[in-house]
Amino acid sequence: MLVVTTLIVGCENQSYLSKDDKTQQVTTSILDIRNGFAYLPKTEEPFTGKFVYYCQNDTSDKNSLFLKIDLTHEEITIGPDKNENEGLKGSGEDISANKKVCIEENYSNGKRNGLSTTLNENYKSSYNYKNGVLNGLYELICLTDTGEKECSVINYKDGVASGITKNYKNEGDLWFVSINLGNTPENDISVATKKLFRDEDKIENHSWYKDYGFMLRDIQGKETGISAYMGRGKDNSIVLRYKFQYKDKEWLFINSIIIAADNERFEKQNITSKTENNYSVIKEWYDILALDEDLKIMKAIINSKETTIRFKGNTAYSDYVVTTEEKAALKNVVEAYETLLTLSS
């Protein structure tokens, strides 16, 4: 879960406090945090208004805003690179002219409420709060020479990561999607996955949800085809995966897969398939995390009258027609996945 810690202070040479005559909105660059509530310094009334922290002109200056964004550990820490107790006495000087806003937060009765944003030269992020608790969309935008690109999206419900989470590569390509189940009741999860078999790994503390037809086909050794399944991690997140499989007596060394679903065409190029050779039977498979495009492919197969999968190697290929049973199995998994997304959101 994303952790947000904000140390809010104003330096003596860049303090600002104003009140709009029409809206009565109070805007300040200095706040005093006591017992989890925000106050204007030397006041006892919890703050309602807008907190704004203005960046120094030179972002390389050690006294400028320190903004650390660590996607690996999913932690964001915001604060000045100096003693947090310094500079609470504001001069009231208007320092907004020619200054860039690095932090902007809305408060109601001492708690964050509404949209909050942070900015540095590499990232821009936005959060939504309700009575001091994260609720709604968190979005991290990467700022590059070519413009703004979405880096990460997380949904929150009552302070808990819930619903869809997406992370992107620096180039802007989606590379990871999951569902955070959050506080979704276990009984609701069981109902959503009632058509699936749950295979639990108590050692690694994760589970796999597979269609019964998928299990039966594996038992019968019918390896060629397509299947989907869901993984549930110890962090209570769900990922959707799908698998292309080929079984025969001759190697293909599969490096691409073409899916022809009625009039639609999809292609997986430059893939690396796994292989197994067992008693003169060749097995090759490609098992991947399902991204948005992959979910579109599965739905096209489910809704098609006929889908043919072409497994291609350098010198040969093999065509396979997806069965009605496989379409039904795909549908059961996709419907369970989308039901869990709705429940968790």
Tab-separated table of C-alpha atoms in Angstrom:
chain	number	residue	atom	x	y	z
A	1	MET	CA	0.000	0.000	0.000
A	2	LEU	CA	1.174	3.526	-0.786
A	3	VAL	CA	2.391	5.438	2.256
A	4	VAL	CA	2.099	9.219	2.238
A	5	THR	CA	3.891	11.309	4.834
A	6	THR	CA	3.853	15.095	4.650
A	7	LEU	CA	5.916	17.445	6.778
A	8	ILE	CA	4.395	20.869	6.277
A	9	VAL	CA	6.337	23.966	7.214
A	10	GLY	CA	7.062	27.394	5.841
A	11	CYS	CA	10.465	28.998	5.706
A	12	GLU	CA	10.680	32.492	7.186
A	13	ASN	CA	11.536	34.000	3.827
A	14	GLN	CA	8.682	32.341	1.965
A	15	SER	CA	5.640	32.405	4.247
A	16	TYR	CA	2.240	33.299	2.863
A	17	LEU	CA	-1.223	33.698	4.371
A	18	SER	CA	-4.253	35.246	2.652
A	19	LYS	CA	-8.052	35.226	2.704
A	20	ASP	CA	-10.250	35.787	-0.329
A	21	ASP	CA	-12.845	38.488	0.348
A	22	LYS	CA	-15.475	36.842	-1.872
A	23	THR	CA	-15.075	33.136	-1.108
A	24	GLN	CA	-13.519	33.535	2.359
A	25	GLN	CA	-11.028	30.859	1.287
A	26	VAL	CA	-7.889	30.854	3.395
A	27	THR	CA	-4.631	30.049	1.622
A	28	THR	CA	-1.406	29.510	3.525
A	29	SER	CA	2.123	28.203	3.097
A	30	ILE	CA	2.555	27.490	6.823
A	31	LEU	CA	0.772	24.831	8.882
A	32	ASP	CA	1.314	23.314	12.283
A	33	ILE	CA	0.439	19.592	12.578
A	34	ARG	CA	-0.682	18.519	16.056
A	35	ASN	CA	-2.044	15.063	16.881
A	36	GLY	CA	-2.842	14.446	13.235
A	37	PHE	CA	-4.720	17.732	12.720
A	38	ALA	CA	-3.546	20.811	10.821
A	39	TYR	CA	-3.632	24.281	12.401
A	40	LEU	CA	-2.406	27.709	11.511
A	41	PRO	CA	0.489	28.460	13.884
A	42	LYS	CA	-0.579	29.768	17.319
A	43	THR	CA	-4.258	28.962	16.708
A	44	GLU	CA	-6.548	26.328	18.206
A	45	GLU	CA	-9.070	26.128	15.363
A	46	PRO	CA	-8.427	23.178	12.968
A	47	PHE	CA	-7.489	24.565	9.557
A	48	THR	CA	-9.961	24.786	6.654
A	49	GLY	CA	-8.559	26.055	3.392
A	50	LYS	CA	-5.690	25.475	1.000
A	51	PHE	CA	-2.064	24.755	1.874
A	52	VAL	CA	0.423	25.712	-0.839
A	53	TYR	CA	4.169	25.061	-0.788
A	54	TYR	CA	6.089	27.054	-3.372
A	55	CYS	CA	9.248	25.579	-4.890
A	56	GLN	CA	12.537	27.389	-4.705
A	57	ASN	CA	13.596	28.935	-8.014
A	58	ASP	CA	16.592	26.607	-8.208
A	59	THR	CA	15.380	23.009	-7.820
A	60	SER	CA	18.972	21.850	-7.416
A	61	ASP	CA	19.370	23.961	-4.267
A	62	LYS	CA	19.632	21.849	-1.117
A	63	ASN	CA	17.100	24.131	0.558
A	64	SER	CA	14.499	23.451	-2.129
A	65	LEU	CA	11.684	20.946	-1.736
A	66	PHE	CA	12.830	17.368	-1.211
A	67	LEU	CA	10.531	14.914	-2.999
A	68	LYS	CA	11.422	11.234	-2.957
A	69	ILE	CA	9.374	8.861	-5.103
A	70	ASP	CA	10.253	5.194	-4.771
A	71	LEU	CA	7.994	3.066	-6.973
A	72	THR	CA	9.766	-0.131	-5.970
A	73	HIS	CA	8.746	0.214	-2.337
A	74	GLU	CA	5.575	2.162	-3.186
A	75	GLU	CA	6.472	4.932	-0.790
A	76	ILE	CA	6.321	8.673	-1.168
A	77	THR	CA	7.890	11.022	1.374
A	78	ILE	CA	7.491	14.746	1.061
A	79	GLY	CA	9.185	17.395	3.168
A	80	PRO	CA	11.859	20.074	3.244
A	81	ASP	CA	15.479	18.984	3.349
A	82	LYS	CA	16.006	20.692	6.707
A	83	ASN	CA	14.895	20.543	10.336
A	84	GLU	CA	11.115	20.117	10.342
A	85	ASN	CA	10.728	22.489	13.299
A	86	GLU	CA	12.276	25.464	11.531
A	87	GLY	CA	10.418	28.408	10.105
A	88	LEU	CA	6.891	28.234	11.527
A	89	LYS	CA	6.693	31.995	12.048
A	90	GLY	CA	5.479	33.311	8.686
A	91	SER	CA	5.938	36.917	7.652
A	92	GLY	CA	2.700	36.955	5.664
A	93	GLU	CA	4.575	38.108	2.581
A	94	ASP	CA	2.986	37.249	-0.781
A	95	ILE	CA	5.586	34.951	-2.302
A	96	SER	CA	3.331	33.407	-4.963
A	97	ALA	CA	4.589	35.631	-7.799
A	98	ASN	CA	6.918	33.800	-10.180
A	99	LYS	CA	6.893	30.721	-7.974
A	100	LYS	CA	6.023	27.178	-8.991
A	101	VAL	CA	3.662	25.229	-6.711
A	102	CYS	CA	5.262	22.013	-5.404
A	103	ILE	CA	2.528	20.973	-2.983
A	104	GLU	CA	-1.133	21.966	-2.947
A	105	GLU	CA	-3.537	20.407	-0.453
A	106	ASN	CA	-7.119	21.150	0.533
A	107	TYR	CA	-8.126	20.913	4.192
A	108	SER	CA	-11.422	20.776	6.046
A	109	ASN	CA	-11.507	20.923	9.855
A	110	GLY	CA	-7.814	20.056	10.052
A	111	LYS	CA	-7.952	17.040	7.745
A	112	ARG	CA	-7.023	16.699	4.087
A	113	ASN	CA	-10.193	16.792	2.032
A	114	GLY	CA	-10.467	16.770	-1.754
A	115	LEU	CA	-7.633	16.926	-4.273
A	116	SER	CA	-3.973	17.084	-3.232
A	117	THR	CA	-1.103	17.456	-5.697
A	118	THR	CA	2.701	17.340	-5.521
A	119	LEU	CA	5.277	18.261	-8.124
A	120	ASN	CA	8.994	18.098	-8.759
A	121	GLU	CA	11.037	18.260	-11.944
A	122	ASN	CA	10.464	14.554	-12.726
A	123	TYR	CA	7.026	13.687	-11.334
A	124	LYS	CA	3.562	15.050	-10.718
A	125	SER	CA	1.137	13.209	-8.469
A	126	SER	CA	-2.448	13.680	-7.345
A	127	TYR	CA	-4.453	12.149	-4.491
A	128	ASN	CA	-8.058	12.358	-3.410
A	129	TYR	CA	-8.925	12.555	0.281
A	130	LYS	CA	-12.128	12.385	2.272
A	131	ASN	CA	-11.869	13.502	5.897
A	132	GLY	CA	-8.141	12.798	5.977
A	133	VAL	CA	-8.370	9.361	4.383
A	134	LEU	CA	-7.384	8.407	0.838
A	135	ASN	CA	-10.484	7.857	-1.277
A	136	GLY	CA	-10.567	7.641	-5.049
A	137	LEU	CA	-7.824	7.833	-7.626
A	138	TYR	CA	-4.106	8.259	-6.985
A	139	GLU	CA	-2.207	9.123	-10.156
A	140	LEU	CA	1.522	9.481	-10.739
A	141	ILE	CA	2.595	11.322	-13.905
A	142	CYS	CA	6.164	11.151	-15.236
A	143	LEU	CA	7.409	14.447	-16.656
A	144	THR	CA	9.700	13.887	-19.644
A	145	ASP	CA	11.244	15.945	-22.410
A	146	THR	CA	8.465	14.760	-24.726
A	147	GLY	CA	5.613	15.581	-22.338
A	148	GLU	CA	3.571	14.004	-19.548
A	149	LYS	CA	3.123	10.224	-19.296
A	150	GLU	CA	1.107	8.240	-16.806
A	151	CYS	CA	3.385	6.114	-14.594
A	152	SER	CA	1.015	4.639	-12.037
A	153	VAL	CA	-2.669	4.585	-11.096
A	154	ILE	CA	-4.063	3.240	-7.825
A	155	ASN	CA	-7.636	3.400	-6.540
A	156	TYR	CA	-8.350	3.798	-2.833
A	157	LYS	CA	-11.441	3.129	-0.773
A	158	ASP	CA	-11.516	4.294	2.863
A	159	GLY	CA	-7.718	4.465	2.970
A	160	VAL	CA	-7.174	0.989	1.530
A	161	ALA	CA	-5.894	0.271	-1.994
A	162	SER	CA	-8.984	-1.145	-3.716
A	163	GLY	CA	-9.847	-1.812	-7.344
A	164	ILE	CA	-7.584	-1.535	-10.333
A	165	THR	CA	-3.872	-0.729	-10.127
A	166	LYS	CA	-1.825	0.013	-13.237
A	167	ASN	CA	1.887	0.699	-13.685
A	168	TYR	CA	3.578	1.892	-16.851
A	169	LYS	CA	7.080	1.782	-18.315
A	170	ASN	CA	8.975	5.021	-18.901
A	171	GLU	CA	7.991	4.812	-22.555
A	172	GLY	CA	4.342	4.943	-21.500
A	173	ASP	CA	3.568	1.294	-22.236
A	174	LEU	CA	1.441	-0.557	-19.698
A	175	TRP	CA	3.436	-3.337	-18.019
A	176	PHE	CA	1.434	-4.391	-14.952
A	177	VAL	CA	-2.241	-4.576	-13.993
A	178	SER	CA	-3.791	-5.980	-10.830
A	179	ILE	CA	-6.911	-5.751	-8.700
A	180	ASN	CA	-6.508	-4.826	-5.044
A	181	LEU	CA	-9.286	-6.655	-3.214
A	182	GLY	CA	-8.996	-4.246	-0.277
A	183	ASN	CA	-11.710	-4.900	2.282
A	184	THR	CA	-13.884	-6.988	-0.071
A	185	PRO	CA	-15.681	-9.598	2.109
A	186	GLU	CA	-14.380	-13.122	1.621
A	187	ASN	CA	-17.912	-14.393	1.058
A	188	ASP	CA	-18.345	-11.981	-1.882
A	189	ILE	CA	-15.057	-13.209	-3.352
A	190	SER	CA	-16.271	-16.817	-3.053
A	191	VAL	CA	-19.535	-15.976	-4.834
A	192	ALA	CA	-17.676	-14.150	-7.632
A	193	THR	CA	-15.389	-17.148	-8.189
A	194	LYS	CA	-17.969	-19.909	-7.651
A	195	LYS	CA	-17.492	-21.299	-11.181
A	196	LEU	CA	-13.749	-21.661	-10.630
A	197	PHE	CA	-11.566	-24.137	-8.772
A	198	ARG	CA	-9.318	-22.578	-6.108
A	199	ASP	CA	-5.903	-24.163	-5.788
A	200	GLU	CA	-4.188	-22.928	-2.608
A	201	ASP	CA	-0.452	-22.906	-1.957
A	202	LYS	CA	-0.223	-22.577	1.820
A	203	ILE	CA	3.581	-22.570	1.772
A	204	GLU	CA	3.904	-19.560	-0.555
A	205	ASN	CA	0.613	-18.104	0.725
A	206	HIS	CA	-1.056	-17.571	-2.638
A	207	SER	CA	-3.932	-19.087	-4.616
A	208	TRP	CA	-4.806	-19.879	-8.219
A	209	TYR	CA	-8.353	-19.690	-9.581
A	210	LYS	CA	-8.885	-21.950	-12.608
A	211	ASP	CA	-11.891	-23.081	-14.569
A	212	TYR	CA	-12.922	-26.707	-13.969
A	213	GLY	CA	-12.682	-27.335	-17.711
A	214	PHE	CA	-9.084	-26.095	-17.609
A	215	MET	CA	-8.315	-28.607	-14.855
A	216	LEU	CA	-10.030	-31.474	-16.712
A	217	ARG	CA	-8.190	-30.739	-19.949
A	218	ASP	CA	-4.832	-30.793	-18.164
A	219	ILE	CA	-5.706	-34.118	-16.533
A	220	GLN	CA	-6.632	-35.581	-19.935
A	221	GLY	CA	-3.381	-34.293	-21.459
A	222	LYS	CA	-5.035	-32.033	-24.048
A	223	GLU	CA	-2.273	-29.445	-24.076
A	224	THR	CA	-2.893	-27.509	-27.314
A	225	GLY	CA	-5.161	-24.481	-26.954
A	226	ILE	CA	-5.751	-21.400	-24.823
A	227	SER	CA	-6.744	-20.976	-21.182
A	228	ALA	CA	-6.957	-18.247	-18.517
A	229	TYR	CA	-6.618	-18.195	-14.761
A	230	MET	CA	-6.234	-15.759	-11.863
A	231	GLY	CA	-3.528	-15.527	-9.205
A	232	ARG	CA	-4.192	-14.161	-5.727
A	233	GLY	CA	-1.140	-12.978	-3.789
A	234	LYS	CA	-0.483	-12.699	-0.076
A	235	ASP	CA	-1.058	-8.949	-0.402
A	236	ASN	CA	-4.688	-9.766	-1.347
A	237	SER	CA	-4.257	-8.661	-4.957
A	238	ILE	CA	-5.547	-10.461	-8.040
A	239	VAL	CA	-3.807	-10.772	-11.403
A	240	LEU	CA	-5.265	-12.242	-14.590
A	241	ARG	CA	-3.050	-14.478	-16.725
A	242	TYR	CA	-3.559	-16.508	-19.871
A	243	LYS	CA	-1.692	-19.290	-21.554
A	244	PHE	CA	-1.194	-20.432	-25.159
A	245	GLN	CA	-0.197	-24.096	-25.417
A	246	TYR	CA	1.053	-26.347	-28.215
A	247	LYS	CA	1.645	-30.110	-28.071
A	248	ASP	CA	2.881	-32.349	-30.903
A	249	LYS	CA	5.697	-34.652	-31.999
A	250	GLU	CA	7.585	-31.960	-33.911
A	251	TRP	CA	9.221	-28.781	-32.658
A	252	LEU	CA	7.942	-25.394	-33.825
A	253	PHE	CA	10.150	-23.225	-31.599
A	254	ILE	CA	7.279	-20.743	-31.385
A	255	ASN	CA	8.268	-17.083	-31.731
A	256	SER	CA	4.919	-15.554	-32.657
A	257	ILE	CA	1.205	-16.268	-32.259
A	258	ILE	CA	-1.612	-14.978	-34.470
A	259	ILE	CA	-5.226	-14.995	-33.253
A	260	ALA	CA	-7.984	-14.766	-35.885
A	261	ALA	CA	-11.299	-14.173	-34.072
A	262	ASP	CA	-13.877	-13.839	-36.860
A	263	ASN	CA	-12.745	-10.646	-38.665
A	264	GLU	CA	-10.410	-9.431	-35.923
A	265	ARG	CA	-6.674	-10.141	-35.944
A	266	PHE	CA	-4.240	-10.013	-33.036
A	267	GLU	CA	-0.565	-10.934	-32.997
A	268	LYS	CA	2.029	-11.658	-30.326
A	269	GLN	CA	5.462	-11.137	-31.868
A	270	ASN	CA	9.014	-11.881	-30.730
A	271	ILE	CA	7.808	-14.058	-27.892
A	272	THR	CA	9.886	-16.460	-25.841
A	273	SER	CA	8.021	-19.715	-25.271
A	274	LYS	CA	8.884	-22.360	-22.701
A	275	THR	CA	9.476	-25.927	-23.852
A	276	GLU	CA	9.410	-29.503	-22.599
A	277	ASN	CA	10.345	-32.789	-24.282
A	278	ASN	CA	8.825	-35.838	-22.589
A	279	TYR	CA	8.741	-39.333	-24.157
A	280	SER	CA	8.830	-38.020	-27.753
A	281	VAL	CA	6.040	-35.498	-27.009
A	282	ILE	CA	6.908	-31.847	-27.597
A	283	LYS	CA	5.315	-29.154	-25.446
A	284	GLU	CA	5.683	-25.411	-26.014
A	285	TRP	CA	3.764	-22.729	-24.129
A	286	TYR	CA	3.519	-18.964	-23.626
A	287	ASP	CA	2.094	-17.876	-20.247
A	288	ILE	CA	1.693	-14.118	-19.645
A	289	LEU	CA	0.098	-11.478	-17.441
A	290	ALA	CA	-3.032	-10.152	-19.122
A	291	LEU	CA	-2.898	-6.416	-19.868
A	292	ASP	CA	-5.709	-4.307	-21.345
A	293	GLU	CA	-5.010	-5.527	-24.893
A	294	ASP	CA	-4.990	-9.147	-23.718
A	295	LEU	CA	-8.363	-8.744	-22.027
A	296	LYS	CA	-9.643	-7.407	-25.359
A	297	ILE	CA	-8.243	-10.505	-27.129
A	298	MET	CA	-9.937	-12.884	-24.691
A	299	LYS	CA	-13.287	-11.127	-25.081
A	300	ALA	CA	-12.958	-11.264	-28.874
A	301	ILE	CA	-12.367	-15.032	-28.659
A	302	ILE	CA	-15.269	-15.530	-26.237
A	303	ASN	CA	-17.705	-13.640	-28.490
A	304	SER	CA	-16.480	-15.066	-31.803
A	305	LYS	CA	-18.191	-17.654	-33.960
A	306	GLU	CA	-14.797	-19.112	-34.822
A	307	THR	CA	-11.292	-18.402	-33.569
A	308	THR	CA	-8.138	-19.906	-35.025
A	309	ILE	CA	-4.769	-19.673	-33.298
A	310	ARG	CA	-1.661	-19.942	-35.455
A	311	PHE	CA	1.500	-21.026	-33.619
A	312	LYS	CA	4.462	-19.858	-35.742
A	313	GLY	CA	8.122	-20.804	-35.694
A	314	ASN	CA	10.921	-19.799	-38.042
A	315	THR	CA	10.199	-22.490	-40.619
A	316	ALA	CA	6.788	-23.946	-39.774
A	317	TYR	CA	3.432	-23.215	-38.175
A	318	SER	CA	0.425	-25.049	-36.778
A	319	ASP	CA	-3.212	-23.882	-36.701
A	320	TYR	CA	-5.648	-24.669	-33.904
A	321	VAL	CA	-9.397	-23.930	-33.741
A	322	VAL	CA	-10.570	-22.857	-30.281
A	323	THR	CA	-13.347	-25.098	-28.949
A	324	THR	CA	-16.698	-24.090	-27.484
A	325	GLU	CA	-15.545	-25.506	-24.141
A	326	GLU	CA	-12.449	-23.307	-24.152
A	327	LYS	CA	-14.546	-20.214	-24.874
A	328	ALA	CA	-16.839	-21.074	-21.965
A	329	ALA	CA	-13.845	-21.561	-19.662
A	330	LEU	CA	-12.348	-18.220	-20.731
A	331	LYS	CA	-15.707	-16.548	-20.123
A	332	ASN	CA	-15.961	-17.937	-16.584
A	333	VAL	CA	-12.533	-16.573	-15.653
A	334	VAL	CA	-12.996	-13.157	-17.307
A	335	GLU	CA	-16.438	-12.686	-15.711
A	336	ALA	CA	-15.026	-13.567	-12.276
A	337	TYR	CA	-12.162	-11.104	-12.776
A	338	GLU	CA	-14.455	-8.238	-13.776
A	339	THR	CA	-16.890	-9.030	-10.927
A	340	LEU	CA	-14.003	-8.819	-8.429
A	341	LEU	CA	-12.989	-5.478	-9.936
A	342	THR	CA	-16.512	-4.116	-9.444
A	343	LEU	CA	-16.740	-5.442	-5.874
A	344	SER	CA	-13.341	-4.082	-4.831
A	345	SER	CA	-13.998	-0.657	-6.332
